[in-house]
Amino acid sequence: MNLKTKRKHIYLDDFDHRLLVACLVTARNEYQSEEKPLEDVDDLILKIINAPTKKLRVVGKENA
């Protein structure tokens, strides 16, 4: 049985990106103080930090 991995894409502006990384670092610090494993949180932080950037054009509707 060969299952295909589903991927999800999210688009963040700079503020949201920094906020997400800060929240993950806070969670990592809490895990560390509780002596829980950190590998998964570390991997997620690195994925978010190293994620490629893409310029998007946002098209909005005028109030009609």
PQR file of N, CA, C, O and H, with PARSE charges and radii, in Angstrom:
ATOM      1  N   MET A   1       0.854  -1.183   0.000 -0.4000 1.5000
ATOM      2  CA  MET A   1       0.000   0.000   0.000 -0.0000 2.0000
ATOM      3  C   MET A   1       0.893   1.237   0.000  0.5500 1.7000
ATOM      4  O   MET A   1       1.709   1.428   0.901 -0.5500 1.4000
ATOM      5  N   ASN A   2       0.730   2.054  -1.000 -0.4000 1.5000
ATOM      6  CA  ASN A   2       1.539   3.252  -1.154 -0.0000 2.0000
ATOM      7  C   ASN A   2       0.651   4.477  -0.962  0.5500 1.7000
ATOM      8  O   ASN A   2      -0.150   4.817  -1.832 -0.5500 1.4000
ATOM      9  H   ASN A   2       0.067   1.898  -1.732  0.4000 1.0000
ATOM     10  N   LEU A   3       0.800   5.132   0.179 -0.4000 1.5000
ATOM     11  CA  LEU A   3      -0.005   6.311   0.467 -0.0000 2.0000
ATOM     12  C   LEU A   3       0.760   7.567   0.091  0.5500 1.7000
ATOM     13  O   LEU A   3       1.951   7.689   0.378 -0.5500 1.4000
ATOM     14  H   LEU A   3       1.451   4.856   0.886  0.4000 1.0000
ATOM     15  N   LYS A   4       0.086   8.479  -0.540 -0.4000 1.5000
ATOM     16  CA  LYS A   4       0.697   9.740  -0.937 -0.0000 2.0000
ATOM     17  C   LYS A   4       0.642  10.716   0.236  0.5500 1.7000
ATOM     18  O   LYS A   4      -0.391  10.849   0.892 -0.5500 1.4000
ATOM     19  H   LYS A   4      -0.881   8.380  -0.773  0.4000 1.0000
ATOM     20  N   THR A   5       1.749  11.391   0.494 -0.4000 1.5000
ATOM     21  CA  THR A   5       1.803  12.364   1.573 -0.0000 2.0000
ATOM     22  C   THR A   5       1.067  13.629   1.148  0.5500 1.7000
ATOM     23  O   THR A   5       1.329  14.189   0.084 -0.5500 1.4000
ATOM     24  H   THR A   5       2.588  11.283  -0.039  0.4000 1.0000
ATOM     25  N   LYS A   6       0.153  14.061   1.987 -0.4000 1.5000
ATOM     26  CA  LYS A   6      -0.567  15.307   1.704 -0.0000 2.0000
ATOM     27  C   LYS A   6       0.250  16.477   2.226  0.5500 1.7000
ATOM     28  O   LYS A   6       0.807  16.423   3.322 -0.5500 1.4000
ATOM     29  H   LYS A   6      -0.060  13.605   2.852  0.4000 1.0000
ATOM     30  N   ARG A   7       0.314  17.514   1.440 -0.4000 1.5000
ATOM     31  CA  ARG A   7       1.020  18.724   1.844 -0.0000 2.0000
ATOM     32  C   ARG A   7       0.027  19.865   1.917  0.5500 1.7000
ATOM     33  O   ARG A   7      -0.926  19.941   1.141 -0.5500 1.4000
ATOM     34  H   ARG A   7      -0.138  17.557   0.549  0.4000 1.0000
ATOM     35  N   LYS A   8       0.270  20.742   2.859 -0.4000 1.5000
ATOM     36  CA  LYS A   8      -0.563  21.927   3.001 -0.0000 2.0000
ATOM     37  C   LYS A   8       0.332  23.144   2.864  0.5500 1.7000
ATOM     38  O   LYS A   8       1.446  23.175   3.387 -0.5500 1.4000
ATOM     39  H   LYS A   8       1.044  20.680   3.490  0.4000 1.0000
ATOM     40  N   HIS A   9      -0.159  24.133   2.164 -0.4000 1.5000
ATOM     41  CA  HIS A   9       0.593  25.364   1.947 -0.0000 2.0000
ATOM     42  C   HIS A   9      -0.124  26.492   2.664  0.5500 1.7000
ATOM     43  O   HIS A   9      -1.338  26.654   2.538 -0.5500 1.4000
ATOM     44  H   HIS A   9      -1.064  24.108   1.738  0.4000 1.0000
ATOM     45  N   ILE A  10       0.635  27.264   3.413 -0.4000 1.5000
ATOM     46  CA  ILE A  10       0.087  28.454   4.048 -0.0000 2.0000
ATOM     47  C   ILE A  10       0.946  29.635   3.626  0.5500 1.7000
ATOM     48  O   ILE A  10       2.143  29.489   3.379 -0.5500 1.4000
ATOM     49  H   ILE A  10       1.621  27.133   3.515  0.4000 1.0000
ATOM     50  N   TYR A  11       0.342  30.771   3.549 -0.4000 1.5000
ATOM     51  CA  TYR A  11       1.052  31.977   3.148 -0.0000 2.0000
ATOM     52  C   TYR A  11       1.004  32.956   4.306  0.5500 1.7000
ATOM     53  O   TYR A  11      -0.067  33.308   4.800 -0.5500 1.4000
ATOM     54  H   TYR A  11      -0.630  30.889   3.750  0.4000 1.0000
ATOM     55  N   LEU A  12       2.192  33.393   4.733 -0.4000 1.5000
ATOM     56  CA  LEU A  12       2.314  34.286   5.879 -0.0000 2.0000
ATOM     57  C   LEU A  12       3.038  35.557   5.470  0.5500 1.7000
ATOM     58  O   LEU A  12       3.956  35.530   4.650 -0.5500 1.4000
ATOM     59  H   LEU A  12       3.062  33.107   4.332  0.4000 1.0000
ATOM     60  N   ASP A  13       2.612  36.668   6.052 -0.4000 1.5000
ATOM     61  CA  ASP A  13       3.405  37.879   5.863 -0.0000 2.0000
ATOM     62  C   ASP A  13       4.529  37.857   6.894  0.5500 1.7000
ATOM     63  O   ASP A  13       4.605  36.939   7.711 -0.5500 1.4000
ATOM     64  H   ASP A  13       1.866  36.690   6.717  0.4000 1.0000
ATOM     65  N   ASP A  14       5.394  38.854   6.861 -0.4000 1.5000
ATOM     66  CA  ASP A  14       6.559  38.855   7.758 -0.0000 2.0000
ATOM     67  C   ASP A  14       6.159  38.818   9.226  0.5500 1.7000
ATOM     68  O   ASP A  14       6.768  38.100  10.020 -0.5500 1.4000
ATOM     69  H   ASP A  14       5.332  39.600   6.198  0.4000 1.0000
ATOM     70  N   PHE A  15       5.145  39.582   9.588 -0.4000 1.5000
ATOM     71  CA  PHE A  15       4.710  39.619  10.983 -0.0000 2.0000
ATOM     72  C   PHE A  15       4.224  38.246  11.434  0.5500 1.7000
ATOM     73  O   PHE A  15       4.611  37.767  12.500 -0.5500 1.4000
ATOM     74  H   PHE A  15       4.650  40.165   8.944  0.4000 1.0000
ATOM     75  N   ASP A  16       3.371  37.609  10.621 -0.4000 1.5000
ATOM     76  CA  ASP A  16       2.850  36.289  10.974 -0.0000 2.0000
ATOM     77  C   ASP A  16       3.972  35.258  11.064  0.5500 1.7000
ATOM     78  O   ASP A  16       3.954  34.392  11.939 -0.5500 1.4000
ATOM     79  H   ASP A  16       3.057  37.999   9.755  0.4000 1.0000
ATOM     80  N   HIS A  17       4.938  35.351  10.167 -0.4000 1.5000
ATOM     81  CA  HIS A  17       6.066  34.419  10.171 -0.0000 2.0000
ATOM     82  C   HIS A  17       6.870  34.551  11.466  0.5500 1.7000
ATOM     83  O   HIS A  17       7.201  33.552  12.104 -0.5500 1.4000
ATOM     84  H   HIS A  17       4.952  36.054   9.456  0.4000 1.0000
ATOM     85  N   ARG A  18       7.180  35.792  11.847 -0.4000 1.5000
ATOM     86  CA  ARG A  18       7.931  36.014  13.090 -0.0000 2.0000
ATOM     87  C   ARG A  18       7.134  35.554  14.303  0.5500 1.7000
ATOM     88  O   ARG A  18       7.697  34.970  15.229 -0.5500 1.4000
ATOM     89  H   ARG A  18       6.911  36.604  11.328  0.4000 1.0000
ATOM     90  N   LEU A  19       5.835  35.811  14.305 -0.4000 1.5000
ATOM     91  CA  LEU A  19       4.979  35.399  15.414 -0.0000 2.0000
ATOM     92  C   LEU A  19       4.945  33.875  15.540  0.5500 1.7000
ATOM     93  O   LEU A  19       5.028  33.341  16.647 -0.5500 1.4000
ATOM     94  H   LEU A  19       5.378  36.285  13.553  0.4000 1.0000
ATOM     95  N   LEU A  20       4.823  33.182  14.420 -0.4000 1.5000
ATOM     96  CA  LEU A  20       4.793  31.724  14.429 -0.0000 2.0000
ATOM     97  C   LEU A  20       6.100  31.152  14.967  0.5500 1.7000
ATOM     98  O   LEU A  20       6.082  30.243  15.797 -0.5500 1.4000
ATOM     99  H   LEU A  20       4.756  33.615  13.522  0.4000 1.0000
ATOM    100  N   VAL A  21       7.230  31.674  14.506 -0.4000 1.5000
ATOM    101  CA  VAL A  21       8.525  31.203  14.986 -0.0000 2.0000
ATOM    102  C   VAL A  21       8.668  31.482  16.482  0.5500 1.7000
ATOM    103  O   VAL A  21       9.156  30.626  17.220 -0.5500 1.4000
ATOM    104  H   VAL A  21       7.245  32.412  13.832  0.4000 1.0000
ATOM    105  N   ALA A  22       8.255  32.659  16.940 -0.4000 1.5000
ATOM    106  CA  ALA A  22       8.342  32.991  18.368 -0.0000 2.0000
ATOM    107  C   ALA A  22       7.489  32.047  19.209  0.5500 1.7000
ATOM    108  O   ALA A  22       7.911  31.623  20.285 -0.5500 1.4000
ATOM    109  H   ALA A  22       7.859  33.355  16.340  0.4000 1.0000
ATOM    110  N   CYS A  23       6.298  31.717  18.729 -0.4000 1.5000
ATOM    111  CA  CYS A  23       5.428  30.792  19.464 -0.0000 2.0000
ATOM    112  C   CYS A  23       6.040  29.400  19.537  0.5500 1.7000
ATOM    113  O   CYS A  23       5.968  28.731  20.568 -0.5500 1.4000
ATOM    114  H   CYS A  23       5.955  32.062  17.855  0.4000 1.0000
ATOM    115  N   LEU A  24       6.639  28.974  18.439 -0.4000 1.5000
ATOM    116  CA  LEU A  24       7.286  27.653  18.448 -0.0000 2.0000
ATOM    117  C   LEU A  24       8.497  27.625  19.371  0.5500 1.7000
ATOM    118  O   LEU A  24       8.746  26.615  20.029 -0.5500 1.4000
ATOM    119  H   LEU A  24       6.697  29.518  17.601  0.4000 1.0000
ATOM    120  N   VAL A  25       9.246  28.706  19.428 -0.4000 1.5000
ATOM    121  CA  VAL A  25      10.397  28.776  20.331 -0.0000 2.0000
ATOM    122  C   VAL A  25       9.917  28.764  21.782  0.5500 1.7000
ATOM    123  O   VAL A  25      10.542  28.133  22.635 -0.5500 1.4000
ATOM    124  H   VAL A  25       9.045  29.526  18.893  0.4000 1.0000
ATOM    125  N   THR A  26       8.821  29.451  22.066 -0.4000 1.5000
ATOM    126  CA  THR A  26       8.246  29.431  23.414 -0.0000 2.0000
ATOM    127  C   THR A  26       7.801  28.018  23.777  0.5500 1.7000
ATOM    128  O   THR A  26       8.039  27.558  24.894 -0.5500 1.4000
ATOM    129  H   THR A  26       8.313  29.963  21.373  0.4000 1.0000
ATOM    130  N   ALA A  27       7.162  27.337  22.844 -0.4000 1.5000
ATOM    131  CA  ALA A  27       6.738  25.960  23.089 -0.0000 2.0000
ATOM    132  C   ALA A  27       7.957  25.069  23.320  0.5500 1.7000
ATOM    133  O   ALA A  27       7.937  24.193  24.184 -0.5500 1.4000
ATOM    134  H   ALA A  27       6.969  27.711  21.937  0.4000 1.0000
ATOM    135  N   ARG A  28       9.023  25.299  22.539 -0.4000 1.5000
ATOM    136  CA  ARG A  28      10.243  24.514  22.716 -0.0000 2.0000
ATOM    137  C   ARG A  28      10.830  24.719  24.108  0.5500 1.7000
ATOM    138  O   ARG A  28      11.272  23.765  24.747 -0.5500 1.4000
ATOM    139  H   ARG A  28       9.039  26.011  21.837  0.4000 1.0000
ATOM    140  N   ASN A  29      10.832  25.975  24.577 -0.4000 1.5000
ATOM    141  CA  ASN A  29      11.364  26.266  25.908 -0.0000 2.0000
ATOM    142  C   ASN A  29      10.536  25.589  26.998  0.5500 1.7000
ATOM    143  O   ASN A  29      11.088  25.106  27.986 -0.5500 1.4000
ATOM    144  H   ASN A  29      10.473  26.751  24.058  0.4000 1.0000
ATOM    145  N   GLU A  30       9.221  25.553  26.823 -0.4000 1.5000
ATOM    146  CA  GLU A  30       8.363  24.863  27.786 -0.0000 2.0000
ATOM    147  C   GLU A  30       8.634  23.364  27.782  0.5500 1.7000
ATOM    148  O   GLU A  30       8.693  22.734  28.838 -0.5500 1.4000
ATOM    149  H   GLU A  30       8.772  25.945  26.020  0.4000 1.0000
ATOM    150  N   TYR A  31       8.799  22.794  26.586 -0.4000 1.5000
ATOM    151  CA  TYR A  31       9.117  21.363  26.486 -0.0000 2.0000
ATOM    152  C   TYR A  31      10.450  21.085  27.181  0.5500 1.7000
ATOM    153  O   TYR A  31      10.602  20.080  27.876 -0.5500 1.4000
ATOM    154  H   TYR A  31       8.751  23.306  25.728  0.4000 1.0000
ATOM    155  N   GLN A  32      11.405  21.979  26.984 -0.4000 1.5000
ATOM    156  CA  GLN A  32      12.727  21.790  27.580 -0.0000 2.0000
ATOM    157  C   GLN A  32      12.647  21.832  29.100  0.5500 1.7000
ATOM    158  O   GLN A  32      13.290  21.026  29.772 -0.5500 1.4000
ATOM    159  H   GLN A  32      11.282  22.795  26.419  0.4000 1.0000
ATOM    160  N   SER A  33      11.866  22.763  29.656 -0.4000 1.5000
ATOM    161  CA  SER A  33      11.747  22.855  31.114 -0.0000 2.0000
ATOM    162  C   SER A  33      11.013  21.646  31.692  0.5500 1.7000
ATOM    163  O   SER A  33      11.228  21.283  32.848 -0.5500 1.4000
ATOM    164  H   SER A  33      11.343  23.418  29.110  0.4000 1.0000
ATOM    165  N   GLU A  34      10.140  21.018  30.884 -0.4000 1.5000
ATOM    166  CA  GLU A  34       9.430  19.815  31.321 -0.0000 2.0000
ATOM    167  C   GLU A  34      10.193  18.549  30.958  0.5500 1.7000
ATOM    168  O   GLU A  34       9.708  17.440  31.182 -0.5500 1.4000
ATOM    169  H   GLU A  34       9.965  21.313  29.944  0.4000 1.0000
ATOM    170  N   GLU A  35      11.389  18.718  30.398 -0.4000 1.5000
ATOM    171  CA  GLU A  35      12.261  17.614  30.001 -0.0000 2.0000
ATOM    172  C   GLU A  35      11.580  16.653  29.028  0.5500 1.7000
ATOM    173  O   GLU A  35      11.731  15.436  29.131 -0.5500 1.4000
ATOM    174  H   GLU A  35      11.783  19.620  30.216  0.4000 1.0000
ATOM    175  N   LYS A  36      10.831  17.221  28.086 -0.4000 1.5000
ATOM    176  CA  LYS A  36      10.206  16.440  27.020 -0.0000 2.0000
ATOM    177  C   LYS A  36      11.129  16.457  25.809  0.5500 1.7000
ATOM    178  O   LYS A  36      11.984  17.337  25.701 -0.5500 1.4000
ATOM    179  H   LYS A  36      10.709  18.210  28.003  0.4000 1.0000
ATOM    180  N   PRO A  37      10.973  15.496  24.893 -0.5600 1.5000
ATOM    181  CA  PRO A  37      11.820  15.489  23.693  0.2800 2.0000
ATOM    182  C   PRO A  37      11.595  16.723  22.819  0.5500 1.7000
ATOM    183  O   PRO A  37      10.468  17.192  22.666 -0.5500 1.4000
ATOM    184  N   LEU A  38      12.675  17.236  22.253 -0.4000 1.5000
ATOM    185  CA  LEU A  38      12.618  18.486  21.494 -0.0000 2.0000
ATOM    186  C   LEU A  38      12.769  18.296  19.989  0.5500 1.7000
ATOM    187  O   LEU A  38      12.628  19.260  19.238 -0.5500 1.4000
ATOM    188  H   LEU A  38      13.591  16.855  22.377  0.4000 1.0000
ATOM    189  N   GLU A  39      13.050  17.086  19.534 -0.4000 1.5000
ATOM    190  CA  GLU A  39      13.385  16.877  18.131 -0.0000 2.0000
ATOM    191  C   GLU A  39      12.277  17.322  17.185  0.5500 1.7000
ATOM    192  O   GLU A  39      12.556  17.987  16.187 -0.5500 1.4000
ATOM    193  H   GLU A  39      13.164  16.303  20.145  0.4000 1.0000
ATOM    194  N   ASP A  40      11.040  16.975  17.472 -0.4000 1.5000
ATOM    195  CA  ASP A  40       9.936  17.325  16.578 -0.0000 2.0000
ATOM    196  C   ASP A  40       9.725  18.836  16.506  0.5500 1.7000
ATOM    197  O   ASP A  40       9.482  19.386  15.432 -0.5500 1.4000
ATOM    198  H   ASP A  40      10.813  16.435  18.283  0.4000 1.0000
ATOM    199  N   VAL A  41       9.820  19.499  17.655 -0.4000 1.5000
ATOM    200  CA  VAL A  41       9.641  20.951  17.675 -0.0000 2.0000
ATOM    201  C   VAL A  41      10.799  21.625  16.935  0.5500 1.7000
ATOM    202  O   VAL A  41      10.592  22.578  16.184 -0.5500 1.4000
ATOM    203  H   VAL A  41      10.017  19.052  18.527  0.4000 1.0000
ATOM    204  N   ASP A  42      12.015  21.125  17.152 -0.4000 1.5000
ATOM    205  CA  ASP A  42      13.177  21.675  16.453 -0.0000 2.0000
ATOM    206  C   ASP A  42      13.030  21.520  14.940  0.5500 1.7000
ATOM    207  O   ASP A  42      13.319  22.450  14.186 -0.5500 1.4000
ATOM    208  H   ASP A  42      12.183  20.351  17.762  0.4000 1.0000
ATOM    209  N   ASP A  43      12.580  20.345  14.498 -0.4000 1.5000
ATOM    210  CA  ASP A  43      12.384  20.117  13.061 -0.0000 2.0000
ATOM    211  C   ASP A  43      11.347  21.079  12.484  0.5500 1.7000
ATOM    212  O   ASP A  43      11.532  21.614  11.391 -0.5500 1.4000
ATOM    213  H   ASP A  43      12.345  19.590  15.110  0.4000 1.0000
ATOM    214  N   LEU A  44      10.264  21.296  13.216 -0.4000 1.5000
ATOM    215  CA  LEU A  44       9.216  22.199  12.737 -0.0000 2.0000
ATOM    216  C   LEU A  44       9.714  23.642  12.674  0.5500 1.7000
ATOM    217  O   LEU A  44       9.412  24.362  11.723 -0.5500 1.4000
ATOM    218  H   LEU A  44      10.113  20.862  14.105  0.4000 1.0000
ATOM    219  N   ILE A  45      10.467  24.060  13.675 -0.4000 1.5000
ATOM    220  CA  ILE A  45      11.035  25.411  13.666 -0.0000 2.0000
ATOM    221  C   ILE A  45      11.934  25.595  12.446  0.5500 1.7000
ATOM    222  O   ILE A  45      11.862  26.619  11.766 -0.5500 1.4000
ATOM    223  H   ILE A  45      10.712  23.475  14.448  0.4000 1.0000
ATOM    224  N   LEU A  46      12.774  24.611  12.171 -0.4000 1.5000
ATOM    225  CA  LEU A  46      13.666  24.711  11.018 -0.0000 2.0000
ATOM    226  C   LEU A  46      12.895  24.710   9.700  0.5500 1.7000
ATOM    227  O   LEU A  46      13.280  25.412   8.765 -0.5500 1.4000
ATOM    228  H   LEU A  46      12.833  23.779  12.723  0.4000 1.0000
ATOM    229  N   LYS A  47      11.818  23.940   9.611 -0.4000 1.5000
ATOM    230  CA  LYS A  47      11.000  23.944   8.396 -0.0000 2.0000
ATOM    231  C   LYS A  47      10.399  25.322   8.155  0.5500 1.7000
ATOM    232  O   LYS A  47      10.386  25.813   7.027 -0.5500 1.4000
ATOM    233  H   LYS A  47      11.505  23.370  10.370  0.4000 1.0000
ATOM    234  N   ILE A  48       9.902  25.941   9.218 -0.4000 1.5000
ATOM    235  CA  ILE A  48       9.283  27.262   9.086 -0.0000 2.0000
ATOM    236  C   ILE A  48      10.328  28.312   8.719  0.5500 1.7000
ATOM    237  O   ILE A  48      10.085  29.151   7.851 -0.5500 1.4000
ATOM    238  H   ILE A  48       9.912  25.542  10.135  0.4000 1.0000
ATOM    239  N   ILE A  49      11.487  28.271   9.373 -0.4000 1.5000
ATOM    240  CA  ILE A  49      12.530  29.261   9.109 -0.0000 2.0000
ATOM    241  C   ILE A  49      13.079  29.113   7.696  0.5500 1.7000
ATOM    242  O   ILE A  49      13.334  30.113   7.024 -0.5500 1.4000
ATOM    243  H   ILE A  49      11.685  27.589  10.077  0.4000 1.0000
ATOM    244  N   ASN A  50      13.263  27.872   7.237 -0.4000 1.5000
ATOM    245  CA  ASN A  50      13.882  27.629   5.939 -0.0000 2.0000
ATOM    246  C   ASN A  50      12.888  27.508   4.787  0.5500 1.7000
ATOM    247  O   ASN A  50      13.281  27.199   3.663 -0.5500 1.4000
ATOM    248  H   ASN A  50      13.055  27.060   7.783  0.4000 1.0000
ATOM    249  N   ALA A  51      11.622  27.746   5.051 -0.4000 1.5000
ATOM    250  CA  ALA A  51      10.610  27.639   3.998 -0.0000 2.0000
ATOM    251  C   ALA A  51      10.886  28.681   2.920  0.5500 1.7000
ATOM    252  O   ALA A  51      11.234  29.821   3.227 -0.5500 1.4000
ATOM    253  H   ALA A  51      11.302  27.998   5.965  0.4000 1.0000
ATOM    254  N   PRO A  52      10.730  28.289   1.660 -0.5600 1.5000
ATOM    255  CA  PRO A  52      10.982  29.251   0.583  0.2800 2.0000
ATOM    256  C   PRO A  52       9.934  30.360   0.580  0.5500 1.7000
ATOM    257  O   PRO A  52       8.791  30.162   0.991 -0.5500 1.4000
ATOM    258  N   THR A  53      10.348  31.513   0.112 -0.4000 1.5000
ATOM    259  CA  THR A  53       9.410  32.625   0.007 -0.0000 2.0000
ATOM    260  C   THR A  53       8.893  32.698  -1.427  0.5500 1.7000
ATOM    261  O   THR A  53       9.568  32.296  -2.375 -0.5500 1.4000
ATOM    262  H   THR A  53      11.277  31.674  -0.222  0.4000 1.0000
ATOM    263  N   LYS A  54       7.708  33.208  -1.553 -0.4000 1.5000
ATOM    264  CA  LYS A  54       7.093  33.330  -2.864 -0.0000 2.0000
ATOM    265  C   LYS A  54       6.314  34.627  -2.887  0.5500 1.7000
ATOM    266  O   LYS A  54       5.537  34.911  -1.976 -0.5500 1.4000
ATOM    267  H   LYS A  54       7.159  33.535  -0.783  0.4000 1.0000
ATOM    268  N   LYS A  55       6.522  35.409  -3.924 -0.4000 1.5000
ATOM    269  CA  LYS A  55       5.769  36.646  -4.058 -0.0000 2.0000
ATOM    270  C   LYS A  55       4.391  36.323  -4.607  0.5500 1.7000
ATOM    271  O   LYS A  55       4.255  35.609  -5.600 -0.5500 1.4000
ATOM    272  H   LYS A  55       7.153  35.178  -4.664  0.4000 1.0000
ATOM    273  N   LEU A  56       3.391  36.846  -3.961 -0.4000 1.5000
ATOM    274  CA  LEU A  56       2.017  36.628  -4.398 -0.0000 2.0000
ATOM    275  C   LEU A  56       1.390  37.957  -4.745  0.5500 1.7000
ATOM    276  O   LEU A  56       1.705  38.986  -4.146 -0.5500 1.4000
ATOM    277  H   LEU A  56       3.501  37.427  -3.154  0.4000 1.0000
ATOM    278  N   ARG A  57       0.523  37.927  -5.691 -0.4000 1.5000
ATOM    279  CA  ARG A  57      -0.238  39.127  -6.043 -0.0000 2.0000
ATOM    280  C   ARG A  57      -1.625  38.955  -5.476  0.5500 1.7000
ATOM    281  O   ARG A  57      -2.344  38.025  -5.841 -0.5500 1.4000
ATOM    282  H   ARG A  57       0.267  37.091  -6.177  0.4000 1.0000
ATOM    283  N   VAL A  58      -1.998  39.834  -4.598 -0.4000 1.5000
ATOM    284  CA  VAL A  58      -3.313  39.779  -3.964 -0.0000 2.0000
ATOM    285  C   VAL A  58      -4.266  40.666  -4.740  0.5500 1.7000
ATOM    286  O   VAL A  58      -4.029  41.864  -4.900 -0.5500 1.4000
ATOM    287  H   VAL A  58      -1.414  40.590  -4.301  0.4000 1.0000
ATOM    288  N   VAL A  59      -5.320  40.083  -5.209 -0.4000 1.5000
ATOM    289  CA  VAL A  59      -6.315  40.816  -5.967 -0.0000 2.0000
ATOM    290  C   VAL A  59      -7.557  40.907  -5.100  0.5500 1.7000
ATOM    291  O   VAL A  59      -8.147  39.886  -4.745 -0.5500 1.4000
ATOM    292  H   VAL A  59      -5.513  39.110  -5.080  0.4000 1.0000
ATOM    293  N   GLY A  60      -7.955  42.114  -4.759 -0.4000 1.5000
ATOM    294  CA  GLY A  60      -9.116  42.323  -3.913 -0.0000 2.0000
ATOM    295  C   GLY A  60     -10.287  42.857  -4.718  0.5500 1.7000
ATOM    296  O   GLY A  60     -10.109  43.503  -5.751 -0.5500 1.4000
ATOM    297  H   GLY A  60      -7.477  42.944  -5.047  0.4000 1.0000
ATOM    298  N   LYS A  61     -11.474  42.580  -4.233 -0.4000 1.5000
ATOM    299  CA  LYS A  61     -12.669  43.108  -4.885 -0.0000 2.0000
ATOM    300  C   LYS A  61     -13.026  44.436  -4.255  0.5500 1.7000
ATOM    301  O   LYS A  61     -12.985  44.596  -3.035 -0.5500 1.4000
ATOM    302  H   LYS A  61     -11.618  42.055  -3.394  0.4000 1.0000
ATOM    303  N   GLU A  62     -13.368  45.361  -5.081 -0.4000 1.5000
ATOM    304  CA  GLU A  62     -13.859  46.641  -4.588 -0.0000 2.0000
ATOM    305  C   GLU A  62     -15.288  46.431  -4.084  0.5500 1.7000
ATOM    306  O   GLU A  62     -16.000  45.551  -4.567 -0.5500 1.4000
ATOM    307  H   GLU A  62     -13.401  45.232  -6.072  0.4000 1.0000
ATOM    308  N   ASN A  63     -15.690  47.223  -3.135 -0.4000 1.5000
ATOM    309  CA  ASN A  63     -17.084  47.127  -2.658 -0.0000 2.0000
ATOM    310  C   ASN A  63     -18.026  47.490  -3.794  0.5500 1.7000
ATOM    311  O   ASN A  63     -17.959  48.581  -4.360 -0.5500 1.4000
ATOM    312  H   ASN A  63     -15.111  47.938  -2.742  0.4000 1.0000
ATOM    313  N   ALA A  64     -18.892  46.560  -4.106 -0.4000 1.5000
ATOM    314  CA  ALA A  64     -19.791  46.780  -5.241 -0.0000 2.0000
ATOM    315  C   ALA A  64     -21.168  47.190  -4.776  0.5500 1.7000
ATOM    316  O   ALA A  64     -22.055  47.416  -5.598 -0.5500 1.4000
ATOM    317  H   ALA A  64     -18.946  45.674  -3.646  0.4000 1.0000
TER
END
